[in-house]
PDB file of C-alpha atoms in Angstrom:
ATOM      1  CA  UNK A   1      -9.553 -14.614  -3.227  1.00  0.00           C
ATOM      2  CA  UNK A   2      -9.274 -10.895  -2.713  1.00  0.00           C
ATOM      3  CA  UNK A   3      -6.301  -9.264  -1.064  1.00  0.00           C
ATOM      4  CA  UNK A   4      -6.471  -8.842   2.722  1.00  0.00           C
ATOM      5  CA  UNK A   5      -4.851  -6.689   5.389  1.00  0.00           C
ATOM      6  CA  UNK A   6      -5.428  -7.481   9.057  1.00  0.00           C
ATOM      7  CA  UNK A   7      -8.379  -9.644   8.074  1.00  0.00           C
ATOM      8  CA  UNK A   8      -9.987  -6.895   5.982  1.00  0.00           C
ATOM      9  CA  UNK A   9     -10.329  -6.648   2.212  1.00  0.00           C
ATOM     10  CA  UNK A  10     -11.942  -4.215  -0.258  1.00  0.00           C
ATOM     11  CA  UNK A  11     -15.698  -4.528  -0.703  1.00  0.00           C
ATOM     12  CA  UNK A  12     -17.668  -5.577  -3.768  1.00  0.00           C
ATOM     13  CA  UNK A  13     -18.492  -1.988  -4.646  1.00  0.00           C
ATOM     14  CA  UNK A  14     -14.756  -1.161  -4.596  1.00  0.00           C
ATOM     15  CA  UNK A  15     -14.029  -3.982  -7.052  1.00  0.00           C
ATOM     16  CA  UNK A  16     -16.952  -2.893  -9.248  1.00  0.00           C
ATOM     17  CA  UNK A  17     -15.564   0.636  -9.439  1.00  0.00           C
ATOM     18  CA  UNK A  18     -12.037  -0.563 -10.262  1.00  0.00           C
ATOM     19  CA  UNK A  19     -13.276  -2.872 -13.027  1.00  0.00           C
ATOM     20  CA  UNK A  20     -15.435  -0.068 -14.412  1.00  0.00           C
ATOM     21  CA  UNK A  21     -12.418   2.267 -14.515  1.00  0.00           C
ATOM     22  CA  UNK A  22     -10.384  -0.437 -16.226  1.00  0.00           C
ATOM     23  CA  UNK A  23     -13.095  -1.036 -18.847  1.00  0.00           C
ATOM     24  CA  UNK A  24     -13.238   2.696 -19.563  1.00  0.00           C
ATOM     25  CA  UNK A  25      -9.501   2.618 -20.317  1.00  0.00           C
ATOM     26  CA  UNK A  26      -9.607  -0.423 -22.628  1.00  0.00           C
ATOM     27  CA  UNK A  27     -10.265   1.650 -25.830  1.00  0.00           C
ATOM     28  CA  UNK A  28      -6.949   3.438 -25.240  1.00  0.00           C
ATOM     29  CA  UNK A  29      -4.798   0.357 -24.567  1.00  0.00           C
ATOM     30  CA  UNK A  30      -2.964  -1.408 -27.379  1.00  0.00           C
ATOM     31  CA  UNK A  31      -3.864  -4.935 -26.268  1.00  0.00           C
ATOM     32  CA  UNK A  32      -7.614  -4.261 -25.854  1.00  0.00           C
ATOM     33  CA  UNK A  33      -8.210  -1.480 -28.360  1.00  0.00           C
ATOM     34  CA  UNK A  34      -9.750  -3.605 -31.117  1.00  0.00           C
ATOM     35  CA  UNK A  35     -11.962  -5.670 -28.788  1.00  0.00           C
ATOM     36  CA  UNK A  36     -13.176  -2.520 -27.056  1.00  0.00           C
ATOM     37  CA  UNK A  37     -14.107  -0.959 -30.412  1.00  0.00           C
ATOM     38  CA  UNK A  38     -16.090  -4.053 -31.401  1.00  0.00           C
ATOM     39  CA  UNK A  39     -17.915  -4.109 -28.070  1.00  0.00           C
ATOM     40  CA  UNK A  40     -18.644  -0.395 -28.309  1.00  0.00           C
ATOM     41  CA  UNK A  41     -19.955  -0.809 -31.849  1.00  0.00           C
ATOM     42  CA  UNK A  42     -22.361  -3.570 -30.800  1.00  0.00           C
ATOM     43  CA  UNK A  43     -23.572  -1.532 -27.837  1.00  0.00           C
ATOM     44  CA  UNK A  44     -24.076   1.441 -30.158  1.00  0.00           C
ATOM     45  CA  UNK A  45     -26.118  -0.684 -32.589  1.00  0.00           C
ATOM     46  CA  UNK A  46     -28.219  -1.904 -29.673  1.00  0.00           C
ATOM     47  CA  UNK A  47     -28.981   1.628 -28.502  1.00  0.00           C
ATOM     48  CA  UNK A  48     -29.581   2.835 -32.063  1.00  0.00           C
ATOM     49  CA  UNK A  49     -31.905  -0.030 -33.013  1.00  0.00           C
ATOM     50  CA  UNK A  50     -33.933   0.354 -29.830  1.00  0.00           C
ATOM     51  CA  UNK A  51     -34.165   4.134 -30.282  1.00  0.00           C
ATOM     52  CA  UNK A  52     -35.198   3.915 -33.987  1.00  0.00           C
ATOM     53  CA  UNK A  53     -37.783   1.247 -33.236  1.00  0.00           C
ATOM     54  CA  UNK A  54     -39.272   3.318 -30.422  1.00  0.00           C
ATOM     55  CA  UNK A  55     -39.328   6.419 -32.631  1.00  0.00           C
ATOM     56  CA  UNK A  56     -41.072   4.588 -35.478  1.00  0.00           C
ATOM     57  CA  UNK A  57     -43.666   3.133 -33.156  1.00  0.00           C
ATOM     58  CA  UNK A  58     -44.355   6.612 -31.802  1.00  0.00           C
ATOM     59  CA  UNK A  59     -45.545   7.839 -35.228  1.00  0.00           C
ATOM     60  CA  UNK A  60     -49.377   8.078 -35.041  1.00  0.00           C
ATOM     61  CA  UNK A  61     -49.998   6.791 -38.569  1.00  0.00           C
ATOM     62  CA  UNK A  62     -47.919   3.656 -38.032  1.00  0.00           C
ATOM     63  CA  UNK A  63     -49.400   3.078 -34.618  1.00  0.00           C
ATOM     64  CA  UNK A  64     -52.913   3.179 -36.152  1.00  0.00           C
ATOM     65  CA  UNK A  65     -52.145   0.463 -38.740  1.00  0.00           C
ATOM     66  CA  UNK A  66     -53.104  -3.110 -37.887  1.00  0.00           C
ATOM     67  CA  UNK A  67     -50.275  -5.599 -37.187  1.00  0.00           C
ATOM     68  CA  UNK A  68     -47.608  -3.166 -38.438  1.00  0.00           C
ATOM     69  CA  UNK A  69     -46.521  -1.978 -34.954  1.00  0.00           C
ATOM     70  CA  UNK A  70     -46.231  -5.599 -33.850  1.00  0.00           C
ATOM     71  CA  UNK A  71     -44.026  -6.523 -36.809  1.00  0.00           C
ATOM     72  CA  UNK A  72     -41.864  -3.438 -36.368  1.00  0.00           C
ATOM     73  CA  UNK A  73     -41.500  -4.189 -32.678  1.00  0.00           C
ATOM     74  CA  UNK A  74     -40.483  -7.800 -33.330  1.00  0.00           C
ATOM     75  CA  UNK A  75     -37.942  -6.913 -35.989  1.00  0.00           C
ATOM     76  CA  UNK A  76     -36.535  -3.788 -34.356  1.00  0.00           C
ATOM     77  CA  UNK A  77     -36.241  -5.057 -30.831  1.00  0.00           C
ATOM     78  CA  UNK A  78     -34.934  -8.430 -32.022  1.00  0.00           C
ATOM     79  CA  UNK A  79     -32.086  -6.647 -33.791  1.00  0.00           C
ATOM     80  CA  UNK A  80     -31.490  -4.498 -30.721  1.00  0.00           C
ATOM     81  CA  UNK A  81     -31.447  -7.517 -28.400  1.00  0.00           C
ATOM     82  CA  UNK A  82     -29.097  -9.392 -30.727  1.00  0.00           C
ATOM     83  CA  UNK A  83     -26.554  -6.571 -30.817  1.00  0.00           C
ATOM     84  CA  UNK A  84     -27.005  -5.932 -27.116  1.00  0.00           C
ATOM     85  CA  UNK A  85     -26.257  -9.563 -26.269  1.00  0.00           C
ATOM     86  CA  UNK A  86     -23.168  -9.581 -28.473  1.00  0.00           C
ATOM     87  CA  UNK A  87     -21.947  -6.351 -26.886  1.00  0.00           C
ATOM     88  CA  UNK A  88     -22.559  -7.780 -23.417  1.00  0.00           C
ATOM     89  CA  UNK A  89     -20.550 -10.922 -24.222  1.00  0.00           C
ATOM     90  CA  UNK A  90     -17.645  -8.861 -25.576  1.00  0.00           C
ATOM     91  CA  UNK A  91     -17.688  -6.655 -22.497  1.00  0.00           C
ATOM     92  CA  UNK A  92     -17.512  -9.771 -20.343  1.00  0.00           C
ATOM     93  CA  UNK A  93     -14.468 -10.917 -22.303  1.00  0.00           C
ATOM     94  CA  UNK A  94     -12.880  -7.501 -21.812  1.00  0.00           C
ATOM     95  CA  UNK A  95     -13.566  -7.696 -18.090  1.00  0.00           C
ATOM     96  CA  UNK A  96     -11.585 -10.961 -18.011  1.00  0.00           C
ATOM     97  CA  UNK A  97      -8.702  -9.619 -20.092  1.00  0.00           C
ATOM     98  CA  UNK A  98      -5.144  -9.445 -18.760  1.00  0.00           C
ATOM     99  CA  UNK A  99      -5.216  -5.635 -18.804  1.00  0.00           C
ATOM    100  CA  UNK A 100      -8.259  -5.408 -16.520  1.00  0.00           C
ATOM    101  CA  UNK A 101      -6.831  -8.100 -14.260  1.00  0.00           C
ATOM    102  CA  UNK A 102      -3.502  -6.268 -13.994  1.00  0.00           C
ATOM    103  CA  UNK A 103      -5.222  -2.920 -13.403  1.00  0.00           C
ATOM    104  CA  UNK A 104      -7.290  -4.304 -10.539  1.00  0.00           C
ATOM    105  CA  UNK A 105      -4.214  -6.005  -9.039  1.00  0.00           C
ATOM    106  CA  UNK A 106      -2.312  -2.737  -9.177  1.00  0.00           C
ATOM    107  CA  UNK A 107      -5.134  -0.965  -7.360  1.00  0.00           C
ATOM    108  CA  UNK A 108      -5.201  -3.763  -4.792  1.00  0.00           C
ATOM    109  CA  UNK A 109      -1.509  -3.238  -4.108  1.00  0.00           C
ATOM    110  CA  UNK A 110      -2.110   0.492  -3.716  1.00  0.00           C
ATOM    111  CA  UNK A 111      -4.948  -0.228  -1.298  1.00  0.00           C
ATOM    112  CA  UNK A 112      -2.709  -2.594   0.663  1.00  0.00           C
ATOM    113  CA  UNK A 113       0.132  -0.051   0.856  1.00  0.00           C
ATOM    114  CA  UNK A 114      -2.273   2.675   1.971  1.00  0.00           C
ATOM    115  CA  UNK A 115      -3.553   0.439   4.744  1.00  0.00           C
ATOM    116  CA  UNK A 116      -0.028  -0.527   5.774  1.00  0.00           C
ATOM    117  CA  UNK A 117       1.160   3.090   5.749  1.00  0.00           C
ATOM    118  CA  UNK A 118      -1.708   4.192   7.992  1.00  0.00           C
ATOM    119  CA  UNK A 119      -4.398   6.818   7.617  1.00  0.00           C
ATOM    120  CA  UNK A 120      -4.148  10.115   5.771  1.00  0.00           C
ATOM    121  CA  UNK A 121      -2.432  11.887   8.675  1.00  0.00           C
ATOM    122  CA  UNK A 122       0.132   9.118   9.140  1.00  0.00           C
ATOM    123  CA  UNK A 123       0.930   9.028   5.421  1.00  0.00           C
ATOM    124  CA  UNK A 124       1.300  12.808   5.459  1.00  0.00           C
ATOM    125  CA  UNK A 125       3.741  12.686   8.355  1.00  0.00           C
ATOM    126  CA  UNK A 126       5.741   9.953   6.622  1.00  0.00           C
ATOM    127  CA  UNK A 127       5.855  12.020   3.442  1.00  0.00           C
ATOM    128  CA  UNK A 128       7.113  15.055   5.370  1.00  0.00           C
ATOM    129  CA  UNK A 129       9.742  12.906   7.083  1.00  0.00           C
ATOM    130  CA  UNK A 130      10.947  11.531   3.748  1.00  0.00           C
ATOM    131  CA  UNK A 131      11.136  15.025   2.271  1.00  0.00           C
ATOM    132  CA  UNK A 132      13.146  16.244   5.265  1.00  0.00           C
ATOM    133  CA  UNK A 133      15.543  13.326   4.840  1.00  0.00           C
ATOM    134  CA  UNK A 134      15.914  14.137   1.157  1.00  0.00           C
ATOM    135  CA  UNK A 135      16.398  17.811   1.959  1.00  0.00           C
ATOM    136  CA  UNK A 136      19.205  16.971   4.352  1.00  0.00           C
ATOM    137  CA  UNK A 137      21.063  15.135   1.597  1.00  0.00           C
ATOM    138  CA  UNK A 138      21.072  18.299  -0.547  1.00  0.00           C
ATOM    139  CA  UNK A 139      22.585  20.582   2.110  1.00  0.00           C
ATOM    140  CA  UNK A 140      26.372  20.903   1.837  1.00  0.00           C
ATOM    141  CA  UNK A 141      28.154  18.847   4.468  1.00  0.00           C
ATOM    142  CA  UNK A 142      30.067  21.818   5.999  1.00  0.00           C
ATOM    143  CA  UNK A 143      26.782  23.643   6.599  1.00  0.00           C
ATOM    144  CA  UNK A 144      25.307  20.569   8.244  1.00  0.00           C
ATOM    145  CA  UNK A 145      28.301  20.315  10.588  1.00  0.00           C
ATOM    146  CA  UNK A 146      28.027  24.032  11.367  1.00  0.00           C
ATOM    147  CA  UNK A 147      24.303  23.601  12.030  1.00  0.00           C
ATOM    148  CA  UNK A 148      25.101  21.176  14.829  1.00  0.00           C
ATOM    149  CA  UNK A 149      27.077  23.834  16.730  1.00  0.00           C
ATOM    150  CA  UNK A 150      24.511  26.522  15.921  1.00  0.00           C
ATOM    151  CA  UNK A 151      21.800  24.317  17.408  1.00  0.00           C
ATOM    152  CA  UNK A 152      23.836  23.738  20.551  1.00  0.00           C
ATOM    153  CA  UNK A 153      24.527  27.486  20.800  1.00  0.00           C
ATOM    154  CA  UNK A 154      20.823  28.293  20.393  1.00  0.00           C
ATOM    155  CA  UNK A 155      19.845  25.768  23.064  1.00  0.00           C
ATOM    156  CA  UNK A 156      22.434  27.067  25.556  1.00  0.00           C
ATOM    157  CA  UNK A 157      21.605  30.710  24.806  1.00  0.00           C
ATOM    158  CA  UNK A 158      17.888  30.044  25.140  1.00  0.00           C
ATOM    159  CA  UNK A 159      18.396  28.300  28.454  1.00  0.00           C
ATOM    160  CA  UNK A 160      20.486  31.199  29.815  1.00  0.00           C
ATOM    161  CA  UNK A 161      17.964  33.791  28.600  1.00  0.00           C
ATOM    162  CA  UNK A 162      15.038  31.817  30.024  1.00  0.00           C
ATOM    163  CA  UNK A 163      16.748  31.489  33.420  1.00  0.00           C
ATOM    164  CA  UNK A 164      17.576  35.208  33.430  1.00  0.00           C
ATOM    165  CA  UNK A 165      13.984  36.123  32.570  1.00  0.00           C
ATOM    166  CA  UNK A 166      12.684  33.868  35.335  1.00  0.00           C
ATOM    167  CA  UNK A 167      15.003  35.421  37.888  1.00  0.00           C
ATOM    168  CA  UNK A 168      13.979  38.872  36.686  1.00  0.00           C
ATOM    169  CA  UNK A 169      10.301  38.057  37.168  1.00  0.00           C
ATOM    170  CA  UNK A 170      11.143  36.619  40.599  1.00  0.00           C
ATOM    171  CA  UNK A 171      12.602  39.978  41.610  1.00  0.00           C
ATOM    172  CA  UNK A 172      16.206  38.953  42.200  1.00  0.00           C
ATOM    173  CA  UNK A 173      18.087  42.292  42.443  1.00  0.00           C
ATOM    174  CA  UNK A 174      20.970  41.302  40.188  1.00  0.00           C
ATOM    175  CA  UNK A 175      18.486  40.308  37.420  1.00  0.00           C
ATOM    176  CA  UNK A 176      15.799  42.955  37.951  1.00  0.00           C
ATOM    177  CA  UNK A 177      17.355  46.198  39.171  1.00  0.00           C
ATOM    178  CA  UNK A 178      21.031  45.742  38.385  1.00  0.00           C
ATOM    179  CA  UNK A 179      22.778  47.935  35.815  1.00  0.00           C
ATOM    180  CA  UNK A 180      23.274  45.123  33.331  1.00  0.00           C
ATOM    181  CA  UNK A 181      19.696  43.879  33.758  1.00  0.00           C
ATOM    182  CA  UNK A 182      18.300  47.412  33.372  1.00  0.00           C
ATOM    183  CA  UNK A 183      20.290  47.928  30.183  1.00  0.00           C
ATOM    184  CA  UNK A 184      19.162  44.615  28.693  1.00  0.00           C
ATOM    185  CA  UNK A 185      15.507  45.152  29.631  1.00  0.00           C
ATOM    186  CA  UNK A 186      15.638  48.670  28.200  1.00  0.00           C
ATOM    187  CA  UNK A 187      17.001  47.368  24.913  1.00  0.00           C
ATOM    188  CA  UNK A 188      14.258  44.751  24.763  1.00  0.00           C
ATOM    189  CA  UNK A 189      11.619  47.395  25.449  1.00  0.00           C
ATOM    190  CA  UNK A 190      12.969  49.632  22.670  1.00  0.00           C
ATOM    191  CA  UNK A 191      13.040  46.721  20.205  1.00  0.00           C
ATOM    192  CA  UNK A 192       9.463  45.832  21.136  1.00  0.00           C
ATOM    193  CA  UNK A 193       8.324  49.418  20.652  1.00  0.00           C
ATOM    194  CA  UNK A 194       9.550  49.265  17.048  1.00  0.00           C
ATOM    195  CA  UNK A 195       7.077  46.490  16.262  1.00  0.00           C
ATOM    196  CA  UNK A 196       4.315  47.939  18.435  1.00  0.00           C
ATOM    197  CA  UNK A 197       4.784  45.914  21.625  1.00  0.00           C
ATOM    198  CA  UNK A 198       4.826  47.201  25.148  1.00  0.00           C
ATOM    199  CA  UNK A 199       7.828  46.594  27.401  1.00  0.00           C
ATOM    200  CA  UNK A 200       6.099  43.763  29.285  1.00  0.00           C
ATOM    201  CA  UNK A 201       4.887  42.143  26.058  1.00  0.00           C
ATOM    202  CA  UNK A 202       8.362  42.371  24.504  1.00  0.00           C
ATOM    203  CA  UNK A 203       9.989  40.748  27.526  1.00  0.00           C
ATOM    204  CA  UNK A 204       7.310  38.037  27.614  1.00  0.00           C
ATOM    205  CA  UNK A 205       7.711  37.344  23.888  1.00  0.00           C
ATOM    206  CA  UNK A 206      11.480  37.076  24.249  1.00  0.00           C
ATOM    207  CA  UNK A 207      11.042  34.708  27.200  1.00  0.00           C
ATOM    208  CA  UNK A 208       8.772  32.431  25.153  1.00  0.00           C
ATOM    209  CA  UNK A 209      11.238  32.454  22.263  1.00  0.00           C
ATOM    210  CA  UNK A 210      14.083  31.639  24.638  1.00  0.00           C
ATOM    211  CA  UNK A 211      12.177  28.691  26.063  1.00  0.00           C
ATOM    212  CA  UNK A 212      11.306  27.446  22.565  1.00  0.00           C
ATOM    213  CA  UNK A 213      14.946  27.754  21.459  1.00  0.00           C
ATOM    214  CA  UNK A 214      16.028  25.085  23.952  1.00  0.00           C
ATOM    215  CA  UNK A 215      14.175  22.051  22.504  1.00  0.00           C
ATOM    216  CA  UNK A 216      14.420  23.334  18.931  1.00  0.00           C
ATOM    217  CA  UNK A 217      18.164  23.820  19.273  1.00  0.00           C
ATOM    218  CA  UNK A 218      18.592  20.341  20.728  1.00  0.00           C
ATOM    219  CA  UNK A 219      16.528  18.786  17.927  1.00  0.00           C
ATOM    220  CA  UNK A 220      18.405  20.736  15.261  1.00  0.00           C
ATOM    221  CA  UNK A 221      21.778  19.791  16.744  1.00  0.00           C
ATOM    222  CA  UNK A 222      20.807  16.114  16.940  1.00  0.00           C
ATOM    223  CA  UNK A 223      19.468  16.061  13.388  1.00  0.00           C
ATOM    224  CA  UNK A 224      22.557  17.810  12.005  1.00  0.00           C
ATOM    225  CA  UNK A 225      24.852  15.454  13.916  1.00  0.00           C
ATOM    226  CA  UNK A 226      23.016  12.379  12.621  1.00  0.00           C
ATOM    227  CA  UNK A 227      22.938  13.681   9.054  1.00  0.00           C
ATOM    228  CA  UNK A 228      26.614  14.659   9.120  1.00  0.00           C
ATOM    229  CA  UNK A 229      27.603  11.244  10.441  1.00  0.00           C
ATOM    230  CA  UNK A 230      25.538   9.449   7.784  1.00  0.00           C
ATOM    231  CA  UNK A 231      27.121  11.518   5.008  1.00  0.00           C
ATOM    232  CA  UNK A 232      30.681  11.419   6.319  1.00  0.00           C
ATOM    233  CA  UNK A 233      32.760   9.424   3.796  1.00  0.00           C
ATOM    234  CA  UNK A 234      35.361   8.585   6.457  1.00  0.00           C
ATOM    235  CA  UNK A 235      32.963   7.026   8.929  1.00  0.00           C
ATOM    236  CA  UNK A 236      33.552   3.328   9.719  1.00  0.00           C
ATOM    237  CA  UNK A 237      31.142   1.225   7.705  1.00  0.00           C
ATOM    238  CA  UNK A 238      31.534  -1.881   9.830  1.00  0.00           C
ATOM    239  CA  UNK A 239      32.161  -2.266  13.517  1.00  0.00           C
ATOM    240  CA  UNK A 240      35.613  -3.139  14.726  1.00  0.00           C
ATOM    241  CA  UNK A 241      36.222  -6.887  14.747  1.00  0.00           C
ATOM    242  CA  UNK A 242      36.285  -8.511  18.166  1.00  0.00           C
ATOM    243  CA  UNK A 243      39.729  -9.158  19.592  1.00  0.00           C
ATOM    244  CA  UNK A 244      41.178 -12.459  18.461  1.00  0.00           C
ATOM    245  CA  UNK A 245      41.166 -15.469  20.736  1.00  0.00           C
ATOM    246  CA  UNK A 246      44.468 -16.571  22.262  1.00  0.00           C
ATOM    247  CA  UNK A 247      46.468 -19.013  20.126  1.00  0.00           C
ATOM    248  CA  UNK A 248      45.817 -22.698  20.619  1.00  0.00           C
ATOM    249  CA  UNK A 249      48.522 -24.549  22.512  1.00  0.00           C
ATOM    250  CA  UNK A 250      50.334 -27.413  20.879  1.00  0.00           C
ATOM    251  CA  UNK A 251      48.261 -30.541  21.190  1.00  0.00           C
ATOM    252  CA  UNK A 252      45.000 -28.658  21.976  1.00  0.00           C
ATOM    253  CA  UNK A 253      42.315 -29.093  19.325  1.00  0.00           C
ATOM    254  CA  UNK A 254      39.169 -27.554  20.738  1.00  0.00           C
ATOM    255  CA  UNK A 255      38.467 -24.413  22.730  1.00  0.00           C
ATOM    256  CA  UNK A 256      39.424 -24.365  26.415  1.00  0.00           C
ATOM    257  CA  UNK A 257      35.791 -25.059  27.343  1.00  0.00           C
ATOM    258  CA  UNK A 258      35.744 -28.230  25.283  1.00  0.00           C
ATOM    259  CA  UNK A 259      37.495 -31.477  26.031  1.00  0.00           C
ATOM    260  CA  UNK A 260      41.072 -31.318  24.690  1.00  0.00           C
ATOM    261  CA  UNK A 261      43.304 -34.262  24.008  1.00  0.00           C
ATOM    262  CA  UNK A 262      46.941 -34.907  23.258  1.00  0.00           C
ATOM    263  CA  UNK A 263      48.310 -36.758  20.276  1.00  0.00           C
ATOM    264  CA  UNK A 264      50.060 -39.994  21.106  1.00  0.00           C
ATOM    265  CA  UNK A 265      53.452 -39.750  19.422  1.00  0.00           C
ATOM    266  CA  UNK A 266      54.466 -43.260  20.623  1.00  0.00           C
ATOM    267  CA  UNK A 267      51.722 -45.102  18.745  1.00  0.00           C
ATOM    268  CA  UNK A 268      52.914 -47.709  16.201  1.00  0.00           C
ATOM    269  CA  UNK A 269      52.978 -46.593  12.622  1.00  0.00           C
ATOM    270  CA  UNK A 270      50.482 -48.075  10.219  1.00  0.00           C
ATOM    271  CA  UNK A 271      51.745 -50.504   7.609  1.00  0.00           C
ATOM    272  CA  UNK A 272      51.993 -48.746   4.241  1.00  0.00           C
ATOM    273  CA  UNK A 273      49.724 -50.017   1.506  1.00  0.00           C
ATOM    274  CA  UNK A 274      51.482 -51.446  -1.527  1.00  0.00           C
ATOM    275  CA  UNK A 275      49.949 -49.636  -4.469  1.00  0.00           C
ATOM    276  CA  UNK A 276      52.056 -51.506  -7.021  1.00  0.00           C
ATOM    277  CA  UNK A 277      50.424 -53.924  -9.482  1.00  0.00           C
ATOM    278  CA  UNK A 278      50.843 -57.631  -9.034  1.00  0.00           C
ATOM    279  CA  UNK A 279      52.380 -59.776 -11.794  1.00  0.00           C
ATOM    280  CA  UNK A 280      48.980 -61.203 -12.778  1.00  0.00           C
ATOM    281  CA  UNK A 281      47.400 -57.719 -13.070  1.00  0.00           C
ATOM    282  CA  UNK A 282      50.329 -56.456 -15.133  1.00  0.00           C
ATOM    283  CA  UNK A 283      49.995 -59.372 -17.566  1.00  0.00           C
ATOM    284  CA  UNK A 284      46.237 -58.773 -17.864  1.00  0.00           C
ATOM    285  CA  UNK A 285      46.784 -55.056 -18.572  1.00  0.00           C
ATOM    286  CA  UNK A 286      49.381 -55.883 -21.273  1.00  0.00           C
ATOM    287  CA  UNK A 287      46.970 -58.338 -22.864  1.00  0.00           C
ATOM    288  CA  UNK A 288      44.174 -55.746 -22.995  1.00  0.00           C
ATOM    289  CA  UNK A 289      46.520 -53.202 -24.577  1.00  0.00           C
ATOM    290  CA  UNK A 290      47.557 -55.735 -27.221  1.00  0.00           C
ATOM    291  CA  UNK A 291      43.913 -56.530 -27.991  1.00  0.00           C
ATOM    292  CA  UNK A 292      43.111 -52.846 -28.462  1.00  0.00           C
ATOM    293  CA  UNK A 293      45.999 -52.461 -30.906  1.00  0.00           C
ATOM    294  CA  UNK A 294      44.818 -55.421 -32.977  1.00  0.00           C
ATOM    295  CA  UNK A 295      41.220 -54.165 -32.822  1.00  0.00           C
ATOM    296  CA  UNK A 296      40.085 -57.568 -31.953  1.00  0.00           C
ATOM    297  CA  UNK A 297      37.477 -56.642 -29.334  1.00  0.00           C
ATOM    298  CA  UNK A 298      35.117 -53.724 -28.867  1.00  0.00           C
ATOM    299  CA  UNK A 299      34.530 -54.390 -25.192  1.00  0.00           C
ATOM    300  CA  UNK A 300      35.078 -51.140 -23.346  1.00  0.00           C
ATOM    301  CA  UNK A 301      36.388 -53.003 -20.330  1.00  0.00           C
ATOM    302  CA  UNK A 302      39.350 -54.412 -22.276  1.00  0.00           C
TER     303      UNK A 302
END
């Protein structure tokens, strides 16, 4: 039975292609190298015998002779069919070999993992996520901790700049015509002129960057915080144990929710069992010991 995922399994053409790939690799594997050479030799003899027979029959002189083409056809094609059948049988044995079986199983597992991991886009996103996680492990821990505060600073600064830009566009005097606002807007215009932007375009670009800095800063701060916590050698590995239950009172056996009982200290004491041997048992034990010394009996119960 073929492998399945959510009720689906690879088709017959998929299995045919995998077995064909495996058969093409058999001449290069140690366990199937000799069998593949024998099968290839028989297939080569088949092709050669059929080609030579066809070429001989195509000669006009031979084709004009009576009965000769028939005999050549019988002999030549019989040899070709014989080698072809042997090659086919050996290829069938190769197709059932442990190498081909293992190769197809490996491809089935790859197919199953690809289906479980999702489509090409989902696998790509997972690969990027894994690379980011591996990249975070290579960054020095002090830089990761500093990145958390840089992300928070970027988010706060972006929020302040975005609010200031919004108030400036709204025409609030303190943020549009004030001395500080005029100085800041002039500096932005001069910086934009360096890269070929007008004053309005420079302010708009800075506003977009300020808005983008808020979520990016929050994400960066959260990622750095999570990474720093995961790599902190002093972090608690296990949670704190729950506080211990109050001690059990004398005479209480179960928890307070269960039925408790008191021991009865006034109950009569049980009669002690006399573990000593009786006179008859002592005499029997001495007799068995004497018999063992004399070697008189081989009974293991003596």
